[in-house]
XYZ file of N, CA, C and O in Angstrom:
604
model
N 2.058 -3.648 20.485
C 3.043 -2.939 21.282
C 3.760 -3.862 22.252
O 4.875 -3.465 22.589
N 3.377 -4.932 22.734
C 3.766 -6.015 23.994
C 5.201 -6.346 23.049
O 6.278 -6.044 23.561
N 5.183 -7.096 21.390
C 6.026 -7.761 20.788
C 7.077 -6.700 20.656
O 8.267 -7.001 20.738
N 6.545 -5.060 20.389
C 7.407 -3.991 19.846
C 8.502 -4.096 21.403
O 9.720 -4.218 21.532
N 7.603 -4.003 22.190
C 8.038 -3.270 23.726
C 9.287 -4.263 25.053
O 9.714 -4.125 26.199
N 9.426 -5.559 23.479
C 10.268 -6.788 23.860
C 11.418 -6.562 23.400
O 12.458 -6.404 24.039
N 11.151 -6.531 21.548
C 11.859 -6.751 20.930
C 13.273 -5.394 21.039
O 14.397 -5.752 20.685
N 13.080 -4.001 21.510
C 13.876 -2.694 21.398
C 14.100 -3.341 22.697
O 13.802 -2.383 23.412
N 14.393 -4.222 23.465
C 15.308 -4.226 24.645
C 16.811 -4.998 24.531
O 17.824 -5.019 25.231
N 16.372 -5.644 23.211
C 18.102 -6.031 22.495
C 18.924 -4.560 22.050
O 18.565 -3.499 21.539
N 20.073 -5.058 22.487
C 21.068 -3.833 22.013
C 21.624 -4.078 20.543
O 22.564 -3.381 20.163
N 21.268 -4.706 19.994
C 21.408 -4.596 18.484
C 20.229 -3.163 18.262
O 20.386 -2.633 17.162
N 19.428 -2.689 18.896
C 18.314 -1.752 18.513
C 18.982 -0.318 19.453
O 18.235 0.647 19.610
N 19.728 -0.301 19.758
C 20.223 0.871 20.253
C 20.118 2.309 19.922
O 19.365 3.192 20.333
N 20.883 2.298 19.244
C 21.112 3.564 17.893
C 20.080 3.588 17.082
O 19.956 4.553 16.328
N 18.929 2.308 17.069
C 17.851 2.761 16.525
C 16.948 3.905 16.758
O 17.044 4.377 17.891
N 16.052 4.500 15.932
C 15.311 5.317 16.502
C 13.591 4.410 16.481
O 13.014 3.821 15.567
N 13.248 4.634 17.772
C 12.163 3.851 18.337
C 10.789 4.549 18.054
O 10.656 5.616 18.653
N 9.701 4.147 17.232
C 8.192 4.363 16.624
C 7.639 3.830 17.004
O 7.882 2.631 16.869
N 6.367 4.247 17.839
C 5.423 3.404 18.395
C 4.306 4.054 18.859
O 3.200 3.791 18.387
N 4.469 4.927 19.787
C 3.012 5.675 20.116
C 2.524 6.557 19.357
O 1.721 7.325 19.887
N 2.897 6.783 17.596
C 2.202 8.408 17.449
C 0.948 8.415 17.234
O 0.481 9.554 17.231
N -0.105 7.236 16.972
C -1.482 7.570 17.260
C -2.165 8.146 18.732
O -3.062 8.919 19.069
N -1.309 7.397 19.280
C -1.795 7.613 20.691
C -1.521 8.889 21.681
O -2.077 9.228 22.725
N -0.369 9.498 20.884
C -0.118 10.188 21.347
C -0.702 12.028 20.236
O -0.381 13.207 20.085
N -1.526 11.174 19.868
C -2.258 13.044 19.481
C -2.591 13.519 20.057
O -2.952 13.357 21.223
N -2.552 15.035 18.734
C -3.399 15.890 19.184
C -5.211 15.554 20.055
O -5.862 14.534 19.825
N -5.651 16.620 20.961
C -6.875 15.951 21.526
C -7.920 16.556 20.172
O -7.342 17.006 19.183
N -9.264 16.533 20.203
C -10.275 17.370 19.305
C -10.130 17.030 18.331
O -11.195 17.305 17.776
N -9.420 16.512 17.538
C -9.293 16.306 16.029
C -10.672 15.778 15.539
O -11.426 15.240 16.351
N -11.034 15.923 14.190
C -12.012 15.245 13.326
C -11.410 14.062 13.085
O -10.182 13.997 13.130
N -12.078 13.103 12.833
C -12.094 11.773 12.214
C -10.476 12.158 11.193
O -9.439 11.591 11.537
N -10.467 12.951 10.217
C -10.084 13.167 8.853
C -9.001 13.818 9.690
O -7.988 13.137 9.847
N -9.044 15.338 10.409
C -7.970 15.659 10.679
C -7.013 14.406 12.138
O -5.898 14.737 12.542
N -7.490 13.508 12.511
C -7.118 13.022 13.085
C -5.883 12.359 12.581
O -4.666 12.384 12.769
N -7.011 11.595 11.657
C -5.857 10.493 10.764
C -5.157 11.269 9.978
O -4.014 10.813 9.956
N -5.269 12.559 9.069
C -3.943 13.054 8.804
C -3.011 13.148 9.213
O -1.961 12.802 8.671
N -3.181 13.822 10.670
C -1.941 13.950 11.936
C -1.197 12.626 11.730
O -0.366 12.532 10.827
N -1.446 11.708 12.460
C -1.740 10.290 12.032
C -0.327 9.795 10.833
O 0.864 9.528 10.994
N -1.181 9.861 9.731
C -0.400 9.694 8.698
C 0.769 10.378 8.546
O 1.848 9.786 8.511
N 0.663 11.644 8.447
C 1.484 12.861 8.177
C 2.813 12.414 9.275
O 3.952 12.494 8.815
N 2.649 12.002 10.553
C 3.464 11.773 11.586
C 4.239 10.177 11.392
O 5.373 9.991 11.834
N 3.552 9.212 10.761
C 4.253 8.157 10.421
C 5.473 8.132 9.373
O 6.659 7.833 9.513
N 4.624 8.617 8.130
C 5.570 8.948 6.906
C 6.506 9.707 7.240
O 7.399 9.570 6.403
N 6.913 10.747 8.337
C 7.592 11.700 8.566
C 8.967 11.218 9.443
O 10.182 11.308 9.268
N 7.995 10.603 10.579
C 9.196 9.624 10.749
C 10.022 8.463 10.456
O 11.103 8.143 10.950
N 9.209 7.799 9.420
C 10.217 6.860 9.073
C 10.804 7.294 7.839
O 11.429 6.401 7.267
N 10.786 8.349 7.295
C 11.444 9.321 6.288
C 12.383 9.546 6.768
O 13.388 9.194 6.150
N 12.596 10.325 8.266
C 13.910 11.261 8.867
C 14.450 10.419 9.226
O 15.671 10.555 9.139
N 13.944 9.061 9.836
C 15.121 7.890 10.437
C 15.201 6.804 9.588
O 14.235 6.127 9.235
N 16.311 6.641 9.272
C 16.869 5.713 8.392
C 17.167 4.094 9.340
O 17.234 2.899 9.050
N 17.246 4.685 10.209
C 17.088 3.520 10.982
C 16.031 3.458 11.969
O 16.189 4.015 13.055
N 15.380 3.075 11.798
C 14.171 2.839 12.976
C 13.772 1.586 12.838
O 13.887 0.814 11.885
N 13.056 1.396 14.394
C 12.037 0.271 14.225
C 10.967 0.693 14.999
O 11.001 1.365 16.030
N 9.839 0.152 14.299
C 8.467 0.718 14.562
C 7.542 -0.253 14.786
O 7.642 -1.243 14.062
N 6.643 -0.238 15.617
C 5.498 -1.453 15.673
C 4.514 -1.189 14.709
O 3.657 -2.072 14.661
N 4.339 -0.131 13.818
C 3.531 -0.107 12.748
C 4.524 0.372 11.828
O 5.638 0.854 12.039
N 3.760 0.093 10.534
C 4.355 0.408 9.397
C 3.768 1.821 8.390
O 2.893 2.457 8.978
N 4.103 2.317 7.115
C 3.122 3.229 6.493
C 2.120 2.480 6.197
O 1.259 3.301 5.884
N 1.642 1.388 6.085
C 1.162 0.422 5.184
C -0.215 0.292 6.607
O -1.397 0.385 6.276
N 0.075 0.133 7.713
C -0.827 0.067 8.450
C -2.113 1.388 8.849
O -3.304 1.541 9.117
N -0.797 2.129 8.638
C -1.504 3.590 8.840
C -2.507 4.402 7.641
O -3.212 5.409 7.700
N -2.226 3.559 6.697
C -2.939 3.406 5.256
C -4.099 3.020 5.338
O -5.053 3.753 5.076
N -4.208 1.781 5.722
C -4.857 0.825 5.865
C -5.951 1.361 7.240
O -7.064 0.839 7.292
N -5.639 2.188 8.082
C -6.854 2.515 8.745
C -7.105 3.800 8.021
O -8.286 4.067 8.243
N -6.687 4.535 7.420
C -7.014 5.708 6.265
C -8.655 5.194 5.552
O -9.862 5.421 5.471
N -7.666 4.457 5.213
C -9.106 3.703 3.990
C -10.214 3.369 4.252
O -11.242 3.561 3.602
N -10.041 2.760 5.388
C -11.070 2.109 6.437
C -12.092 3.200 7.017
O -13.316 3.071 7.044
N -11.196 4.533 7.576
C -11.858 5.477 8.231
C -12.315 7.024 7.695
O -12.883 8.011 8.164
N -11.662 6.575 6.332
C -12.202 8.363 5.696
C -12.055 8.059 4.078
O -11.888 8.982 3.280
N -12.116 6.965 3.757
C -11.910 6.520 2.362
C -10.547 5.982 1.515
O -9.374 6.269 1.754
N -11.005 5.234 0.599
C -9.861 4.863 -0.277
C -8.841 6.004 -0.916
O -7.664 5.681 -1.076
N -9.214 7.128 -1.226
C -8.139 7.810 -1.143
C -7.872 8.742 -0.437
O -7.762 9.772 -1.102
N -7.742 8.851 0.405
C -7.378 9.405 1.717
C -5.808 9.265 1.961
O -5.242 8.316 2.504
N -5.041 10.804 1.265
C -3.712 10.615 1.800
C -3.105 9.399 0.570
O -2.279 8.507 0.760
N -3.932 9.786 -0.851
C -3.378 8.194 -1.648
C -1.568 9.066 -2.390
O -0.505 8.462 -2.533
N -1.765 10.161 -2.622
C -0.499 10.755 -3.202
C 0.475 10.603 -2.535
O 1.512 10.241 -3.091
N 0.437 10.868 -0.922
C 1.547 11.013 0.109
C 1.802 9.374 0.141
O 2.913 8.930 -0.148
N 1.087 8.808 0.381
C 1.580 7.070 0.568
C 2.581 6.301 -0.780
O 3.603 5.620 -0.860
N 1.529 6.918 -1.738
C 2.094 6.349 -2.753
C 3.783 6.853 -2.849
O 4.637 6.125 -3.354
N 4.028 7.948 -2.387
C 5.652 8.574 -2.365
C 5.969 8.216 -1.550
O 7.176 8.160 -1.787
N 5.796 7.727 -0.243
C 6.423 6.989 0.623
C 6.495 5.318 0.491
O 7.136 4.517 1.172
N 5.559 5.089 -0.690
C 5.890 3.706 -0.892
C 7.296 3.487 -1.673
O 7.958 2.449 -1.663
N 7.603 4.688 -2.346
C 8.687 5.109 -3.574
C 10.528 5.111 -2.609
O 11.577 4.499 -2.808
N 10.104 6.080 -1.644
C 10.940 6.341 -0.815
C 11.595 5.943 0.810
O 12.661 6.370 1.253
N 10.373 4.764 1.714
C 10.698 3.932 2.504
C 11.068 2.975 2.470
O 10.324 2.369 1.699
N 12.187 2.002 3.007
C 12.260 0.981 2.907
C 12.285 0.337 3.879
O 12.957 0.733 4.831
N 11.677 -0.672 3.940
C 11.609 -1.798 5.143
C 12.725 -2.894 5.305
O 12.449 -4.006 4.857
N 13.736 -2.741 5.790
C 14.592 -4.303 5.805
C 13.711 -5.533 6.416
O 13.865 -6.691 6.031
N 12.920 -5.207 7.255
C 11.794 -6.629 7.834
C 10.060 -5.672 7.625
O 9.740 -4.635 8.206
N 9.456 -6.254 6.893
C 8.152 -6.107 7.525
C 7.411 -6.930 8.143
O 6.943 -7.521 7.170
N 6.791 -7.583 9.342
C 6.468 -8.529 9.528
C 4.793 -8.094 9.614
O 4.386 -6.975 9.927
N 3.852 -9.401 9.215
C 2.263 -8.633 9.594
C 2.026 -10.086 10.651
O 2.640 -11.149 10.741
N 0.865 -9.535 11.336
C 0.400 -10.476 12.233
C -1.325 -10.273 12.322
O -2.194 -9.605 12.882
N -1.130 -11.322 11.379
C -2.899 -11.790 11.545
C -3.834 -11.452 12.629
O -3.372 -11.140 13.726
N -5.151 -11.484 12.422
C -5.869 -11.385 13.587
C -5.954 -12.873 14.365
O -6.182 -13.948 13.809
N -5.792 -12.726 15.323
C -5.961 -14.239 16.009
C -6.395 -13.970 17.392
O -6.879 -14.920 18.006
N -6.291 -12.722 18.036
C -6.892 -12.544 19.587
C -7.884 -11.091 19.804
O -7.331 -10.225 19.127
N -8.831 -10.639 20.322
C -8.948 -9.363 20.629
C -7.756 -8.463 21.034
O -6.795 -8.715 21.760
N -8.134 -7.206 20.274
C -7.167 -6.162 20.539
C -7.284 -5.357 22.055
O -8.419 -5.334 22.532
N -6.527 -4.899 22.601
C -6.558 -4.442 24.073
C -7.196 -3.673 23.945
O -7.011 -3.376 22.764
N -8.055 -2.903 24.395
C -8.789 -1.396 24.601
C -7.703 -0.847 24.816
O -6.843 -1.344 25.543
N -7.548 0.630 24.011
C -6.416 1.473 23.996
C -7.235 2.971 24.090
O -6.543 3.989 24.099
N -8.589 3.075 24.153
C -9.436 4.100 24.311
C -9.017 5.290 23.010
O -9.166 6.512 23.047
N -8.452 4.431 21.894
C -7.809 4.899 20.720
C -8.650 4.496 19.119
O -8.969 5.374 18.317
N -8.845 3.354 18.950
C -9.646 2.875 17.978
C -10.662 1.540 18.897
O -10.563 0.952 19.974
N -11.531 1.537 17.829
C -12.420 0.362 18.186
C -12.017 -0.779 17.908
O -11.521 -1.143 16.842
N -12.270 -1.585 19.138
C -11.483 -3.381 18.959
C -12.197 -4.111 18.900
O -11.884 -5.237 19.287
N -13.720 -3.833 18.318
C -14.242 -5.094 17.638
C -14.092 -6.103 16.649
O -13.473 -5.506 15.769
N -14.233 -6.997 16.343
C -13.821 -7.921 15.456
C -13.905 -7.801 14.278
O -13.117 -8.224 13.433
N -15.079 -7.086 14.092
C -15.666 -6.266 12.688
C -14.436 -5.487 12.315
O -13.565 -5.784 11.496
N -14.552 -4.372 13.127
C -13.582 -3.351 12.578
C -11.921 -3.881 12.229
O -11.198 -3.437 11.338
N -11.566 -5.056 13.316
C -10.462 -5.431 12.891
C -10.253 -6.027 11.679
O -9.150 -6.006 11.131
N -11.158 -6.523 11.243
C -11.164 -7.593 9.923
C -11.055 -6.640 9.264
O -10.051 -6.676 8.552
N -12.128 -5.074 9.098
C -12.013 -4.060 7.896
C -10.554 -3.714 7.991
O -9.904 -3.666 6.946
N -10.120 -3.528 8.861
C -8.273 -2.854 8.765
C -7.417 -4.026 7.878
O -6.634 -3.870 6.941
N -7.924 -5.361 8.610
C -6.971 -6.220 8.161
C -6.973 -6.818 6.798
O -6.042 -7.490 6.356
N -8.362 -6.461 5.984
C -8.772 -6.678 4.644
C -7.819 -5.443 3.733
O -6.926 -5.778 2.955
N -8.174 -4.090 3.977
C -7.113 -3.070 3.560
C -5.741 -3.401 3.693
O -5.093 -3.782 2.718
N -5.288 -3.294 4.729
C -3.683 -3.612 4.603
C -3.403 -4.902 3.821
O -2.306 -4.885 3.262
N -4.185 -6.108 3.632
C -3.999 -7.076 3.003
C -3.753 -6.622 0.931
O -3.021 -6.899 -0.018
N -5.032 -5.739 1.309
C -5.091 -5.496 -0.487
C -3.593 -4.292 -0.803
O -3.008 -4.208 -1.883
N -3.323 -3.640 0.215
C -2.198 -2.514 0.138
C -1.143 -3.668 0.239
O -0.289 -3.199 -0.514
N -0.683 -4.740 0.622
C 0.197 -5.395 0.373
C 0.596 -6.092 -1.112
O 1.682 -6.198 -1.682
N -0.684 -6.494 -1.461
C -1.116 -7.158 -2.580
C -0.343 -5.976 -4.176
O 0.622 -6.208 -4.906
N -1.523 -4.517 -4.151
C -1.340 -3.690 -4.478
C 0.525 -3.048 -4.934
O 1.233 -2.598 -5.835
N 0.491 -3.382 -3.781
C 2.289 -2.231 -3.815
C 3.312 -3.293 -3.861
O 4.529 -3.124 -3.928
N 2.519 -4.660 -3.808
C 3.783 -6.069 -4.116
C 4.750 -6.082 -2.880
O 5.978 -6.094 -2.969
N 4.259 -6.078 -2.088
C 4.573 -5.634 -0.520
C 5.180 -7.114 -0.139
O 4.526 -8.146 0.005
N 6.984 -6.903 0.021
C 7.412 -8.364 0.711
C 7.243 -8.401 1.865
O 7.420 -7.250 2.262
N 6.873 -9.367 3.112
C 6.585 -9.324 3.916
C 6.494 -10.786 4.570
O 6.271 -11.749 3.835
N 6.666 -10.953 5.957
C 6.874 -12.621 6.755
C 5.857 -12.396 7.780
O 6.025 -11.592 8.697
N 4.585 -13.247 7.602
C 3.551 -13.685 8.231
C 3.901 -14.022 9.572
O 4.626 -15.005 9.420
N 3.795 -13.731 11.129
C 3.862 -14.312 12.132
C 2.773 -14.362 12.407
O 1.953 -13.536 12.006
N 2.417 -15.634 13.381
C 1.075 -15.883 13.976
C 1.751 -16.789 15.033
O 2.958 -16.979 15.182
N 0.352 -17.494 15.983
C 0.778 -17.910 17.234
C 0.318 -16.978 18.211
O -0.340 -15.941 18.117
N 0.939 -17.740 19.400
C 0.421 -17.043 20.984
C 1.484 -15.847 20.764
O 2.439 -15.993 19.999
N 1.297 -14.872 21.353
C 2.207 -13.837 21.893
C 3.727 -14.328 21.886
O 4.632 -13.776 21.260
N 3.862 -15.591 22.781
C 5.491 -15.890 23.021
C 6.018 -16.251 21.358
O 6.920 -15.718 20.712
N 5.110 -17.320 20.987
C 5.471 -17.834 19.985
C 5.703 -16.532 18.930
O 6.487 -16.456 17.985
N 5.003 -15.812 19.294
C 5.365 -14.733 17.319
C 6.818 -13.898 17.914
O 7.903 -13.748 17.353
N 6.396 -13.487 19.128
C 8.125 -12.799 19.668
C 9.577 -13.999 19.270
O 10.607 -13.780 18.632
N 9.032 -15.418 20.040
C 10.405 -16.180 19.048
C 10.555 -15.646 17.856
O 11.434 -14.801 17.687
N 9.695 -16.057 16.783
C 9.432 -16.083 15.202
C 10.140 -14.713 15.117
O 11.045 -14.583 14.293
N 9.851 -13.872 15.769
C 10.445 -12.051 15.418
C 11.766 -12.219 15.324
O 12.480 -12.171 14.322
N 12.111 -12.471 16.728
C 13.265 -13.265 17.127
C 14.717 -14.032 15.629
O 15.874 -13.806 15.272
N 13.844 -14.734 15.370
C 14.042 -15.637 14.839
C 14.654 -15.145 13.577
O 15.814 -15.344 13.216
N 13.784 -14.516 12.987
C 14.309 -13.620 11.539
C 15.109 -12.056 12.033
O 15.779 -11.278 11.352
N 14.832 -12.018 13.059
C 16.096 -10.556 13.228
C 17.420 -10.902 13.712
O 18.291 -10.123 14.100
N 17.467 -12.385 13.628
C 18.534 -13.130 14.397
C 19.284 -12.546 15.757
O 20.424 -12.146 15.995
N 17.864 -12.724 16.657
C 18.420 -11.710 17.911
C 18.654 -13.122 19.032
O 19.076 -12.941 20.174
């Protein structure tokens, strides 16, 4: 969110429509399962209705903790049609390279990050997913963002 919460302050992103909190911003009580549906159901939905958006996650991420947290097919029909029907002009992924912030949202152990980051790796693999690797300190991957959105 720090790189997302940089990058929408260029006015080339204006008229965009801006994606970023809908995990965080659920429903409270949910199950594990109904959680991440919400979850899912709320990603695919919006980057369906906006044709222009930019988002700090992708469907592909939100997949990828699916799998991780309620099984491999979990939500595999709906993804697979949004793999059919979204398109990404940039996807960028960013390796694990630092602890994740406590967001009192998912667990930021190292373990669990590697399981997310093994899934989204094979869902890239899988769906032939083009995509530009950033890594580096914080400043450095915001250049690199930078860099390919020619901002």
């Amino acid at each position: 969110s720090t790189l997302f919460d940089e990058i929408i302050k260029h006015p080339k992103f204006d008229s965009y429509k801006k994606i970023d909190t809908i995990a965080r911003n659920r429903p409270k009580g949910f199950t594990d399962k109904a959680n991440q549906g919400y979850v899912n159901r709320a990603y695919l939905w919006q980057h369906f209705i906006n044709p222009n958006f930019i988002s700090a996650r992708s469907m592909y991420d939100a997949w990828a903790y699916s799998r991780v947290n309620c099984g491999l097919t979990f939500y595999k029909q709906r993804f697979s049609l949004g793999v059919q029907l979204i398109h990404y002009d940039y996807l960028f992924y960013l390796p694990i390279e630092f602890q994740l912030k406590d967001d009192n949202y998912r667990p930021t152990t190292i373990e669990y990050q590697y399981k997310i980051d093994i899934e989204l790796n094979k869902l890239f693999k899988e769906y032939n997913v083009n995509y530009t690797t950033i890594t580096g300190t914080i400043e450095q991957r915001l250049s690199r963002i930078k860099y390919f959105l020619e901002l």
